[in-house]
Amino acid sequence: MNATKLRAGCAIVIAVLALDAMAQSKPIAYPAKGQSPQKQQSDDGACYSWAKSNTGIDPATASAAPPPQGGPAVGGGERVGGAARGAAGGAVIGAIAGDAGKGAAIGATAGTMAGGARARQNKRAQESNAQAQSQNAMSTYYRAWAACMQGRGYTIQ
């Protein structure tokens, strides 16, 4: 079951990276009205500024945004919480078996490991959300840039 979840998580990460590469690539502008390379460069710069000011998105900073940080180490509070829950459960089971202290120690170890897994899963979800937000921002910016370039006589692909 864990191997299936791991494979599914890896597939999602690969799909997100592939979509990111497609979403981050700038559309191609063809000079449909015979614009010179200098005119195209000038129009591109003007449309960059226009799209940036109208969307509030700068592609230079949107694609380089750092991933969100979860805390000083992976597992912010999930490991501690898992250890506490595991120790409590282990103490109860250990008391039934005759050694509450040993049961609590085993439970705390298992709880710490479960908390670490939960922390890694939460971190992956945060990174995926940040990636999706970056993709949406770039898509919005490039739609505005394309509208500007089309208005100046370019065919956009």
mmCIF file of C-alpha atoms in Angstrom:
data_model
loop_
_atom_site.group_PDB
_atom_site.id
_atom_site.type_symbol
_atom_site.label_atom_id
_atom_site.label_comp_id
_atom_site.label_asym_id
_atom_site.label_seq_id
_atom_site.Cartn_x
_atom_site.Cartn_y
_atom_site.Cartn_z
ATOM 1 C CA MET A 1 0.000 0.000 0.000
ATOM 2 C CA ASN A 2 2.823 2.452 0.823
ATOM 3 C CA ALA A 3 4.580 1.559 -2.437
ATOM 4 C CA THR A 4 1.400 2.407 -4.344
ATOM 5 C CA LYS A 5 1.178 5.785 -2.594
ATOM 6 C CA LEU A 6 4.850 6.429 -3.312
ATOM 7 C CA ARG A 7 4.407 5.609 -7.008
ATOM 8 C CA ALA A 8 1.334 7.821 -7.218
ATOM 9 C CA GLY A 9 3.200 10.663 -5.508
ATOM 10 C CA CYS A 10 6.136 10.301 -7.892
ATOM 11 C CA ALA A 11 3.778 10.301 -10.883
ATOM 12 C CA ILE A 12 2.161 13.503 -9.628
ATOM 13 C CA VAL A 13 5.531 15.209 -9.142
ATOM 14 C CA ILE A 14 6.663 14.206 -12.641
ATOM 15 C CA ALA A 15 3.398 15.450 -14.150
ATOM 16 C CA VAL A 16 3.683 18.765 -12.301
ATOM 17 C CA LEU A 17 7.263 19.231 -13.499
ATOM 18 C CA ALA A 18 6.261 18.478 -17.093
ATOM 19 C CA LEU A 19 3.336 20.906 -16.892
ATOM 20 C CA ASP A 20 5.618 23.489 -15.312
ATOM 21 C CA ALA A 21 8.045 23.246 -18.220
ATOM 22 C CA MET A 22 5.174 23.750 -20.677
ATOM 23 C CA ALA A 23 3.532 26.533 -18.666
ATOM 24 C CA GLN A 24 6.772 28.429 -18.116
ATOM 25 C CA SER A 25 7.759 28.541 -21.792
ATOM 26 C CA LYS A 26 7.092 31.822 -23.500
ATOM 27 C CA PRO A 27 4.717 31.735 -26.473
ATOM 28 C CA ILE A 28 6.229 32.314 -29.912
ATOM 29 C CA ALA A 29 5.413 35.541 -31.726
ATOM 30 C CA TYR A 30 5.547 35.494 -35.528
ATOM 31 C CA PRO A 31 5.822 38.894 -37.272
ATOM 32 C CA ALA A 32 2.706 38.461 -39.441
ATOM 33 C CA LYS A 33 2.922 41.990 -40.865
ATOM 34 C CA GLY A 34 6.605 41.839 -41.788
ATOM 35 C CA GLN A 35 7.915 43.566 -38.648
ATOM 36 C CA SER A 36 11.702 43.787 -38.452
ATOM 37 C CA PRO A 37 13.618 41.948 -35.696
ATOM 38 C CA GLN A 38 14.312 45.325 -34.050
ATOM 39 C CA LYS A 39 10.603 46.231 -34.129
ATOM 40 C CA GLN A 40 9.704 42.803 -32.730
ATOM 41 C CA GLN A 41 12.202 43.250 -29.914
ATOM 42 C CA SER A 42 10.799 46.695 -29.159
ATOM 43 C CA ASP A 43 7.213 45.390 -29.223
ATOM 44 C CA ASP A 44 8.180 42.458 -27.008
ATOM 45 C CA GLY A 45 9.646 44.825 -24.423
ATOM 46 C CA ALA A 46 6.601 47.082 -24.540
ATOM 47 C CA CYS A 47 4.242 44.106 -24.166
ATOM 48 C CA TYR A 48 6.360 42.715 -21.307
ATOM 49 C CA SER A 49 5.923 45.998 -19.440
ATOM 50 C CA TRP A 50 2.229 46.246 -20.296
ATOM 51 C CA ALA A 51 1.456 42.659 -19.246
ATOM 52 C CA LYS A 52 3.489 43.063 -16.051
ATOM 53 C CA SER A 53 1.693 46.266 -15.049
ATOM 54 C CA ASN A 54 -1.774 44.929 -15.934
ATOM 55 C CA THR A 55 -1.428 41.538 -14.253
ATOM 56 C CA GLY A 56 0.935 42.445 -11.427
ATOM 57 C CA ILE A 57 3.040 39.437 -12.407
ATOM 58 C CA ASP A 58 6.717 39.627 -13.306
ATOM 59 C CA PRO A 59 7.770 36.396 -15.027
ATOM 60 C CA ALA A 60 11.358 36.926 -13.878
ATOM 61 C CA THR A 61 10.294 36.642 -10.242
ATOM 62 C CA ALA A 62 7.221 34.399 -10.560
ATOM 63 C CA SER A 63 9.169 31.451 -11.964
ATOM 64 C CA ALA A 64 12.006 31.862 -9.454
ATOM 65 C CA ALA A 65 9.818 31.983 -6.343
ATOM 66 C CA PRO A 66 11.298 29.871 -3.534
ATOM 67 C CA PRO A 67 9.254 26.919 -2.266
ATOM 68 C CA PRO A 68 7.378 27.460 0.994
ATOM 69 C CA GLN A 69 9.243 26.588 4.172
ATOM 70 C CA GLY A 70 7.535 24.370 6.727
ATOM 71 C CA GLY A 71 9.682 25.112 9.756
ATOM 72 C CA PRO A 72 13.219 24.620 11.032
ATOM 73 C CA ALA A 73 13.245 20.995 9.882
ATOM 74 C CA VAL A 74 10.959 18.669 8.038
ATOM 75 C CA GLY A 75 8.349 17.690 10.560
ATOM 76 C CA GLY A 76 7.563 21.030 12.227
ATOM 77 C CA GLY A 77 5.295 19.646 14.939
ATOM 78 C CA GLU A 78 4.143 16.436 13.299
ATOM 79 C CA ARG A 79 6.987 14.349 14.739
ATOM 80 C CA VAL A 80 6.464 15.638 18.283
ATOM 81 C CA GLY A 81 2.721 15.127 18.050
ATOM 82 C CA GLY A 82 3.223 11.655 16.630
ATOM 83 C CA ALA A 83 5.662 10.792 19.402
ATOM 84 C CA ALA A 84 3.231 11.993 22.067
ATOM 85 C CA ARG A 85 0.313 10.040 20.608
ATOM 86 C CA GLY A 86 2.496 6.960 20.155
ATOM 87 C CA ALA A 87 3.844 7.151 23.693
ATOM 88 C CA ALA A 88 0.338 7.450 25.141
ATOM 89 C CA GLY A 89 -0.943 4.517 23.122
ATOM 90 C CA GLY A 90 2.178 2.489 23.839
ATOM 91 C CA ALA A 91 1.898 3.137 27.568
ATOM 92 C CA VAL A 92 -1.666 1.822 27.591
ATOM 93 C CA ILE A 93 -0.716 -1.294 25.636
ATOM 94 C CA GLY A 94 2.457 -1.718 27.712
ATOM 95 C CA ALA A 95 0.456 -1.446 30.939
ATOM 96 C CA ILE A 96 -1.777 -4.252 29.771
ATOM 97 C CA ALA A 97 1.299 -6.343 28.879
ATOM 98 C CA GLY A 98 3.034 -5.490 32.167
ATOM 99 C CA ASP A 99 5.623 -2.800 31.221
ATOM 100 C CA ALA A 100 4.115 0.624 30.533
ATOM 101 C CA GLY A 101 7.517 2.323 30.171
ATOM 102 C CA LYS A 102 8.711 -0.048 27.465
ATOM 103 C CA GLY A 103 5.375 0.234 25.648
ATOM 104 C CA ALA A 104 5.556 4.038 25.781
ATOM 105 C CA ALA A 105 9.095 4.033 24.335
ATOM 106 C CA ILE A 106 8.099 1.740 21.473
ATOM 107 C CA GLY A 107 4.962 3.799 20.848
ATOM 108 C CA ALA A 108 6.935 7.064 20.851
ATOM 109 C CA THR A 109 9.382 5.689 18.284
ATOM 110 C CA ALA A 110 6.589 4.500 16.010
ATOM 111 C CA GLY A 111 4.729 7.791 16.481
ATOM 112 C CA THR A 112 7.816 9.812 15.571
ATOM 113 C CA MET A 113 8.205 7.847 12.367
ATOM 114 C CA ALA A 114 4.523 8.290 11.481
ATOM 115 C CA GLY A 115 4.774 12.018 12.251
ATOM 116 C CA GLY A 116 7.806 12.318 9.973
ATOM 117 C CA ALA A 117 5.918 10.626 7.145
ATOM 118 C CA ARG A 118 2.986 13.001 7.705
ATOM 119 C CA ALA A 119 5.380 15.972 7.657
ATOM 120 C CA ARG A 120 6.932 14.871 4.357
ATOM 121 C CA GLN A 121 3.484 14.411 2.849
ATOM 122 C CA ASN A 122 2.446 17.905 4.002
ATOM 123 C CA LYS A 123 5.633 19.410 2.590
ATOM 124 C CA ARG A 124 5.025 17.765 -0.800
ATOM 125 C CA ALA A 125 1.475 19.130 -0.815
ATOM 126 C CA GLN A 126 2.736 22.655 -0.028
ATOM 127 C CA GLU A 127 5.312 22.457 -2.818
ATOM 128 C CA SER A 128 2.682 21.217 -5.251
ATOM 129 C CA ASN A 129 0.361 24.105 -4.318
ATOM 130 C CA ALA A 130 3.154 26.649 -4.751
ATOM 131 C CA GLN A 131 3.984 25.144 -8.147
ATOM 132 C CA ALA A 132 0.343 25.362 -9.243
ATOM 133 C CA GLN A 133 0.147 29.013 -8.148
ATOM 134 C CA SER A 134 3.301 29.807 -10.109
ATOM 135 C CA GLN A 135 1.897 28.094 -13.195
ATOM 136 C CA ASN A 136 -1.372 30.007 -12.917
ATOM 137 C CA ALA A 137 0.492 33.290 -12.558
ATOM 138 C CA MET A 138 2.645 32.594 -15.611
ATOM 139 C CA SER A 139 -0.393 31.572 -17.640
ATOM 140 C CA THR A 140 -2.141 34.836 -16.727
ATOM 141 C CA TYR A 141 0.923 36.889 -17.615
ATOM 142 C CA TYR A 142 1.464 35.149 -20.971
ATOM 143 C CA ARG A 143 -2.208 35.559 -21.929
ATOM 144 C CA ALA A 144 -1.824 39.310 -21.374
ATOM 145 C CA TRP A 145 1.501 39.410 -23.242
ATOM 146 C CA ALA A 146 -0.023 37.480 -26.177
ATOM 147 C CA ALA A 147 -3.013 39.846 -26.326
ATOM 148 C CA CYS A 148 -0.646 42.812 -26.527
ATOM 149 C CA MET A 149 1.514 41.204 -29.217
ATOM 150 C CA GLN A 150 -1.551 40.220 -31.251
ATOM 151 C CA GLY A 151 -2.752 43.807 -31.025
ATOM 152 C CA ARG A 152 0.563 44.841 -32.557
ATOM 153 C CA GLY A 153 0.151 42.495 -35.519
ATOM 154 C CA TYR A 154 1.896 39.278 -34.441
ATOM 155 C CA THR A 155 0.606 35.729 -34.692
ATOM 156 C CA ILE A 156 1.057 33.924 -31.371
ATOM 157 C CA GLN A 157 1.579 30.190 -30.901
#
